[in-house]
Coordinates of C-alpha atoms in Angstrom, one line a residue:
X69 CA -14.8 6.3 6.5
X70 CA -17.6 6.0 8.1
X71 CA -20.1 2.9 8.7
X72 CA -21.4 2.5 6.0
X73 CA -18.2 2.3 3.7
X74 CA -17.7 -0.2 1.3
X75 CA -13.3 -1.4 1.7
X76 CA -12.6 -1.7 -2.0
X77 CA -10.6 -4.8 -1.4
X78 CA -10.3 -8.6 -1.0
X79 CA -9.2 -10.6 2.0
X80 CA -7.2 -13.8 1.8
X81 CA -7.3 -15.4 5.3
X82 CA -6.8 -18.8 6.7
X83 CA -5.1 -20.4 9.7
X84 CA -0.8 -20.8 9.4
X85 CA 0.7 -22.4 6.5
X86 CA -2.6 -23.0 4.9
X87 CA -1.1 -21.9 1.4
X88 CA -2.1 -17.9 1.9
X89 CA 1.0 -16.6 0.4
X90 CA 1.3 -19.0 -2.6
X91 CA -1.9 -18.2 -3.4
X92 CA -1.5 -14.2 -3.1
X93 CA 1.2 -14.6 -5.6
X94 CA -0.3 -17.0 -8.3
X95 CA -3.2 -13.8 -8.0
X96 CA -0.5 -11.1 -8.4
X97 CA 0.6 -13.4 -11.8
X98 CA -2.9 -13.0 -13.1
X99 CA -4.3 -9.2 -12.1
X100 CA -2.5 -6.3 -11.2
X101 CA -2.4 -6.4 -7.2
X102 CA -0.7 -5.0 -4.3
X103 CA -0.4 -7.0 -1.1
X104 CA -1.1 -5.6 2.3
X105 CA 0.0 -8.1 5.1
X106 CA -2.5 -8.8 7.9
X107 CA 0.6 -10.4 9.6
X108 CA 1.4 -9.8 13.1
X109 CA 4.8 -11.2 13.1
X110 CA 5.8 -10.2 9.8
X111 CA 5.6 -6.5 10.5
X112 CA 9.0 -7.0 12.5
X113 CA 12.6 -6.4 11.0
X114 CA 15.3 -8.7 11.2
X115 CA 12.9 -11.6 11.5
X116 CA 12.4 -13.3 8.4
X117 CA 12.8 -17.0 8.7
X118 CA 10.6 -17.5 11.5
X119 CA 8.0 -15.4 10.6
X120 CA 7.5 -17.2 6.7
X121 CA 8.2 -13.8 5.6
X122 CA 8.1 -13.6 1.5
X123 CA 11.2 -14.1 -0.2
X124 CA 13.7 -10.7 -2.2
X125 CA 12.4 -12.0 -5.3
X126 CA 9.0 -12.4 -4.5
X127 CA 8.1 -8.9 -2.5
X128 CA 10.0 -8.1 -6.1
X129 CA 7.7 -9.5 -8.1
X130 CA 4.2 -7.6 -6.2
X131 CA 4.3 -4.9 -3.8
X132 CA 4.2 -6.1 -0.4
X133 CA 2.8 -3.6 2.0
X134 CA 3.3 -3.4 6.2
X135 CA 6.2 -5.7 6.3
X136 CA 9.2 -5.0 8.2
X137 CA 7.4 -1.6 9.6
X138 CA 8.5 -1.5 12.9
X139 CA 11.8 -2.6 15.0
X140 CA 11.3 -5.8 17.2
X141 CA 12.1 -3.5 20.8
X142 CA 8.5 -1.8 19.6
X143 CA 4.4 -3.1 19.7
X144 CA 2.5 -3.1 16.4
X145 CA -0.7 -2.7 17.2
X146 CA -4.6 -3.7 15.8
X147 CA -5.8 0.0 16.3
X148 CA -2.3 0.6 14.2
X149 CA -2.5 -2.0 11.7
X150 CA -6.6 -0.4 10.7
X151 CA -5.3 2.6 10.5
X152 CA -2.5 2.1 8.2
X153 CA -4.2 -0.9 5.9
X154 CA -7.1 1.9 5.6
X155 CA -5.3 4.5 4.3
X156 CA -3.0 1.4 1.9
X157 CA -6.3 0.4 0.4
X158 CA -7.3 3.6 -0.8
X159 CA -4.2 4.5 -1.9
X160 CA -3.7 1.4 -3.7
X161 CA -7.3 1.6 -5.4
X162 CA -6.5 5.0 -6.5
X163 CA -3.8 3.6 -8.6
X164 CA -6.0 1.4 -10.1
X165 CA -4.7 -1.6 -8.5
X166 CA -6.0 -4.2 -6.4
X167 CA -5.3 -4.3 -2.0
X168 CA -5.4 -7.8 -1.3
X169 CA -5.2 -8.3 2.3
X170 CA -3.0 -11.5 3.2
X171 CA -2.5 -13.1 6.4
X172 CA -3.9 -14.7 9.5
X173 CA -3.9 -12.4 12.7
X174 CA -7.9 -12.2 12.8
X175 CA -7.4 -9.5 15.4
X176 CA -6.1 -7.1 13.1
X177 CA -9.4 -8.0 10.5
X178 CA -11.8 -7.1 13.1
X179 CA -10.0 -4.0 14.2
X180 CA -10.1 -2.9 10.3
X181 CA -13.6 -3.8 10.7
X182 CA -15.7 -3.4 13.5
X183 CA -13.3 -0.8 15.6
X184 CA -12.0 -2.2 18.6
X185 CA -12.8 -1.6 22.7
X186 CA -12.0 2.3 23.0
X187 CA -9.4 1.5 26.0
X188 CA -6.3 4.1 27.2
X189 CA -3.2 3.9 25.2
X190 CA -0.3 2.1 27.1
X191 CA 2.0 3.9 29.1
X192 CA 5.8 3.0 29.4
X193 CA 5.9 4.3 32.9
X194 CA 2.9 2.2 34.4
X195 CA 4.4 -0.9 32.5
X196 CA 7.7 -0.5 34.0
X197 CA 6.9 -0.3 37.0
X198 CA 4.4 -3.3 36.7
X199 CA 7.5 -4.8 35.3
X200 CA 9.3 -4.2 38.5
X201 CA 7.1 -5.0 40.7
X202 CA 6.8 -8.7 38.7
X203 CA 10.4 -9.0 39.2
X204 CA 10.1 -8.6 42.6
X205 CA 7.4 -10.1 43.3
X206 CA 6.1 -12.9 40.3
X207 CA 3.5 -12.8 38.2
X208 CA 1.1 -14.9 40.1
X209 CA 0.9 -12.0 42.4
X210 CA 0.2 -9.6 40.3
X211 CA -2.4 -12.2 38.8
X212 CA -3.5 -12.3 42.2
X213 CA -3.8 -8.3 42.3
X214 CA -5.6 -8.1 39.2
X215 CA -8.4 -10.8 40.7
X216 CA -9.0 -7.9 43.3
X217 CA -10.1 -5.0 40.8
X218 CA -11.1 -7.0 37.7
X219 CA -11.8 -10.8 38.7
X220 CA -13.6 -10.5 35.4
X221 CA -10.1 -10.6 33.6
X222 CA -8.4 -12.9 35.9
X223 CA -10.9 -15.6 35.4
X224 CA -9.9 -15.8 31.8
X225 CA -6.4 -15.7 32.3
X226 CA -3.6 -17.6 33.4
X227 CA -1.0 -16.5 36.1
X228 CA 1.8 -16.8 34.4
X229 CA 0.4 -14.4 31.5
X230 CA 2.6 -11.7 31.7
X231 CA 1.8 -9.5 28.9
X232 CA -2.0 -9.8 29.7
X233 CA -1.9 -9.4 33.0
X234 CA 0.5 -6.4 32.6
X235 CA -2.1 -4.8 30.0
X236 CA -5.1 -4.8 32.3
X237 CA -3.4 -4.0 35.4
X238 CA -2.1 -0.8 33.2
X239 CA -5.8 0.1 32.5
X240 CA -7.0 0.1 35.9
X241 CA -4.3 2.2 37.1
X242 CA -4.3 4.3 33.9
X243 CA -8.2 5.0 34.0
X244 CA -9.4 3.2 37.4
X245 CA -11.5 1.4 35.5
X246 CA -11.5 -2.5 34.7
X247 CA -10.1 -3.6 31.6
X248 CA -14.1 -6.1 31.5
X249 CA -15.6 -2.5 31.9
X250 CA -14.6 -1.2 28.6
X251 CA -15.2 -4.5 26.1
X252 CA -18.4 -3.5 23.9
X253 CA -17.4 -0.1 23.7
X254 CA -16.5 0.4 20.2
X255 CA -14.5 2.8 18.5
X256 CA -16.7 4.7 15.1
X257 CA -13.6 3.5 12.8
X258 CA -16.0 0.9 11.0
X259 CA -16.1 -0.8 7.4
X260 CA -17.6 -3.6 5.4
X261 CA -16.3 -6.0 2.8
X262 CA -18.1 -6.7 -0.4
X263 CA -20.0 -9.8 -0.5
X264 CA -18.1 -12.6 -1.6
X265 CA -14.7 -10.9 -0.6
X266 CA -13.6 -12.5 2.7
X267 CA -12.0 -15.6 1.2
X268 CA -10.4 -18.2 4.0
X269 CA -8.3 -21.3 3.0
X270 CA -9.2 -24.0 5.6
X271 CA -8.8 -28.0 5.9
X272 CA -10.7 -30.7 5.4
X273 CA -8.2 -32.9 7.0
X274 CA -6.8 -31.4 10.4
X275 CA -3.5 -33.9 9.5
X276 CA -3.1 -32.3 6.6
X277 CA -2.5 -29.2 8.3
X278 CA -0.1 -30.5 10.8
X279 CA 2.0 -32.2 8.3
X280 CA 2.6 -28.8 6.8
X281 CA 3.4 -27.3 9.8
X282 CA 6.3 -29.7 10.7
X283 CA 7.8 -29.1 7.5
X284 CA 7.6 -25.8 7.5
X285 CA 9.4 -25.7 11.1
X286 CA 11.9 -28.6 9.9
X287 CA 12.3 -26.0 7.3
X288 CA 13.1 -23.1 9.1
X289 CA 15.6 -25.2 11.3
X290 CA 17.5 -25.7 8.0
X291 CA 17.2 -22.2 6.8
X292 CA 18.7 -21.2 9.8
X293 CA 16.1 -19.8 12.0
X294 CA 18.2 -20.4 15.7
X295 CA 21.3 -18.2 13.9
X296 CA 18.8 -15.3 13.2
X297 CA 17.3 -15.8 17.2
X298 CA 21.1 -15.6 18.2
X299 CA 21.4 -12.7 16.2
X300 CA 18.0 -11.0 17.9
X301 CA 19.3 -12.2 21.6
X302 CA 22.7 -10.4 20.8
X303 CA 21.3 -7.3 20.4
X304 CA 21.2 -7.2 24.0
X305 CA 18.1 -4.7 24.1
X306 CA 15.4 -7.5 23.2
X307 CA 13.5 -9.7 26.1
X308 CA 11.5 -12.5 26.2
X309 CA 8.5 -10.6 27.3
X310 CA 8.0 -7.9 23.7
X311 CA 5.2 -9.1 21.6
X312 CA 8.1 -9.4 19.1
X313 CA 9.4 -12.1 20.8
X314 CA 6.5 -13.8 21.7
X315 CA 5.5 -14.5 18.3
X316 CA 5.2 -18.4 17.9
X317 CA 8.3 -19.9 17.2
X318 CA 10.7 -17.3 18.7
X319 CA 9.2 -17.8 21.8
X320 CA 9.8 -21.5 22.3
X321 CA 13.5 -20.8 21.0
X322 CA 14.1 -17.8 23.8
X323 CA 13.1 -20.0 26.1
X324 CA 15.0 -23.1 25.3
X325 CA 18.0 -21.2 24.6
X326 CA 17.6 -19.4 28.1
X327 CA 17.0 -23.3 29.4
X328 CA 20.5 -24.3 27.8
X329 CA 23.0 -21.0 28.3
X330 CA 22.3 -20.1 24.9
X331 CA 23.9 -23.9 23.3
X332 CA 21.9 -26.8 22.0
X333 CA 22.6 -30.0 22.1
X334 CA 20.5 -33.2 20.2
X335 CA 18.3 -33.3 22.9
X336 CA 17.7 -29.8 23.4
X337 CA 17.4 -29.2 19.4
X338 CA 14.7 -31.9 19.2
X339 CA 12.9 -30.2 22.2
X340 CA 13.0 -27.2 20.6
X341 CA 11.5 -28.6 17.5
X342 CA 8.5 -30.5 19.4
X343 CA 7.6 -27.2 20.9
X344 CA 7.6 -25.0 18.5
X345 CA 5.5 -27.2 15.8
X346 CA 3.0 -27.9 18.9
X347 CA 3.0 -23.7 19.5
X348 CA 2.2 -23.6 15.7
X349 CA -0.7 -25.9 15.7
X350 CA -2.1 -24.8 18.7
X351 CA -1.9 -21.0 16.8
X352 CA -4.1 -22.6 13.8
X353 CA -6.6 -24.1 16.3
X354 CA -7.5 -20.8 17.7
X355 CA -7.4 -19.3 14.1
X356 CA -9.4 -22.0 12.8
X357 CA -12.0 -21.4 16.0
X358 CA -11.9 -17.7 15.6
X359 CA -12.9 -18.4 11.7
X360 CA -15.8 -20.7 12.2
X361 CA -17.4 -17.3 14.4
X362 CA -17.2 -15.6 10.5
X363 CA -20.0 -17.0 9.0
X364 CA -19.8 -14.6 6.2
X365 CA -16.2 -16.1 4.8
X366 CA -16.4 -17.8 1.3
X367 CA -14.2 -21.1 2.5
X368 CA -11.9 -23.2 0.1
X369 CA -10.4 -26.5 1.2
X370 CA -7.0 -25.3 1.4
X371 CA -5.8 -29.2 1.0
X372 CA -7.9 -29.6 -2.6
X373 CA -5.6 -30.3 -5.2
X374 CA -6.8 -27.4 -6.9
X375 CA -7.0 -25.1 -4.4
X376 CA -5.4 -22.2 -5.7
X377 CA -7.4 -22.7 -9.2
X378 CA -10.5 -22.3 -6.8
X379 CA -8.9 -19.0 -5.5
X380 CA -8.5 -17.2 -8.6
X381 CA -12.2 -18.3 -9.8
X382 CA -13.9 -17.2 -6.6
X383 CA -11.6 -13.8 -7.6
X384 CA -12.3 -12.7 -11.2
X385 CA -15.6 -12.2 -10.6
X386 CA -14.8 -9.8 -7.6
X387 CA -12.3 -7.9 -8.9
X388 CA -14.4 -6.9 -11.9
X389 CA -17.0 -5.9 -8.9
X390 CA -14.5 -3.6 -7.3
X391 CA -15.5 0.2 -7.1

């Protein structure tokens, strides 16, 4: 593809449990569609209740594409996810079929996109020793490293970001270059969405949202979301530190079982739960801020009572459009 290509595809976005997925499917019900997930978390195996992934019976019902792709132990990444959902659409298309894209990791949209900074590919040596050297010594130091060669990067991050910190200390070493040195630098892999096309599902009501999200966590609890982190931990090759494991939700439950020798108590259960749901929300707020920078989204109040009926108009139109 080159910059001037037309994606023959639609994009259902929106921040967490704003009603993305039951809309997909009321879409699949109506037109022949394929889903590819724009998921970050979903991609992983063996984690299905925390992640919201879609039921047996619904990934039944449509094709679901990039879910459960990689194992937890490995990184998923944006450049990855372009390349993949790329090739999906097409593929899709060809069958005469529509790619809806589902999901809310914006990253992964502007990598499909607009390309992404043309940085050096990680490098399991560097990391490890990084990771060494932050056992040894603490994050904060090697924040405090990092100020040296790229106070650029510093500034915007916290000490005790590991995974950051670890990324852009692996690009000056790998390149001798600051991580700040190579943002604007594009990668050519570039593509446009019809007009129209980029559909988000957003709140009127911020409460709304929340309310949603504490069920949805209340709902996992019940489901049995701390069994399937159990069952993650005793694998006994997974840390706290993977971007699988720093997805929201599995996070806060790593840590609180590391907190309480692996057994929870009342008090440690409801701690758990006031974490997590404040994790959640504080993941729509920055998906909520990263949409308002899209100007070019067609938004629908995700908490109108029709909603989804709103969806499927803004749709047929569309998808008679599609080349």
């Amino acid at each position: 593809m080159n910059d001037a290509d037309l994606l023959p595809c639609l994009v259902l976005t929106g921040p967490t449990a704003s009603g993305k997925s039951a809309a997909a499917l009321a879409m699949a019900a109506r037109w022949p569609l394929e889903i590819v997930s724009m998921d970050s978390a979903l991609v992983y195996r063996g984690m299905d209740i925390g992640t919201a992934k879609p039921t047996p019976d619904e990934r039944a019902a449509v094709p679901h594409h990039l879910i459960d792709v990689v194992d937890p132990l490995h990184a998923y990444s944006a450049a990855q996810f372009a390349q993949d959902a790329r090739a999906l659409i097409l593929d899709i298309r060809s069958r005469g079929h529509v790619p809806l894209l589902v999901g809310g990791t914006l990253l992964y949209l502007r990598a499909l996109l607009q390309g992404l900074d043309d940085m050096p590919p990680a490098d399991a040596g560097v990391r490890d020793q990084l990771e060494r050297e932050a056992s040894r010594l603490g994050w904060p130091a090697l924040h405090q490293r990092l100020a040296e060669v790229d106070p650029a990067t510093a500034a915007r991050l916290p000490p005790g970001d590991s995974q950051r910190i670890q990324r852009a200390l692996e690009v000056f070493e790998i390149s001798g270059r600051p991580l700040s040195s190579f943002h604007g630098v594009r990668t050519a892999a570039r593509a446009r969405l019809a007009e129209g096309a980029l559909l988000s599902l957003e709140p009127t009501d911020r409460a709304w949202l929340h309310e949603r999200i504490a069920r949805r966590f209340d709902a996992m609890l019940e489901q049995g979301f701390l069994d399937e982190v159990h069952a993650l931990r005793a694998r006994g090759d997974l840390h706290a530190d993977l971007p699988s494991m720093r997805c929201v939700g599995y996070r806060q439950a790593w840590e609180t079982l590391d907190a309480h020798g692996g057994h929870l108590d009342t008090k440690a259960l409801a701690s758990l739960r006031e974490r997590g749901i404040f994790a959640t929300r504080q993941l729509a707020k920055r998906q909520l801020t990263w949409l308002r920078g899209m100007p070019e989204r067609e938004l629908i109040p995700c908490d109108a009572p029709d909603a989804v009926a709103s969806v499927i108009d803004r749709c047929a139109r569309l998808i008679e459009a599609l080349p």
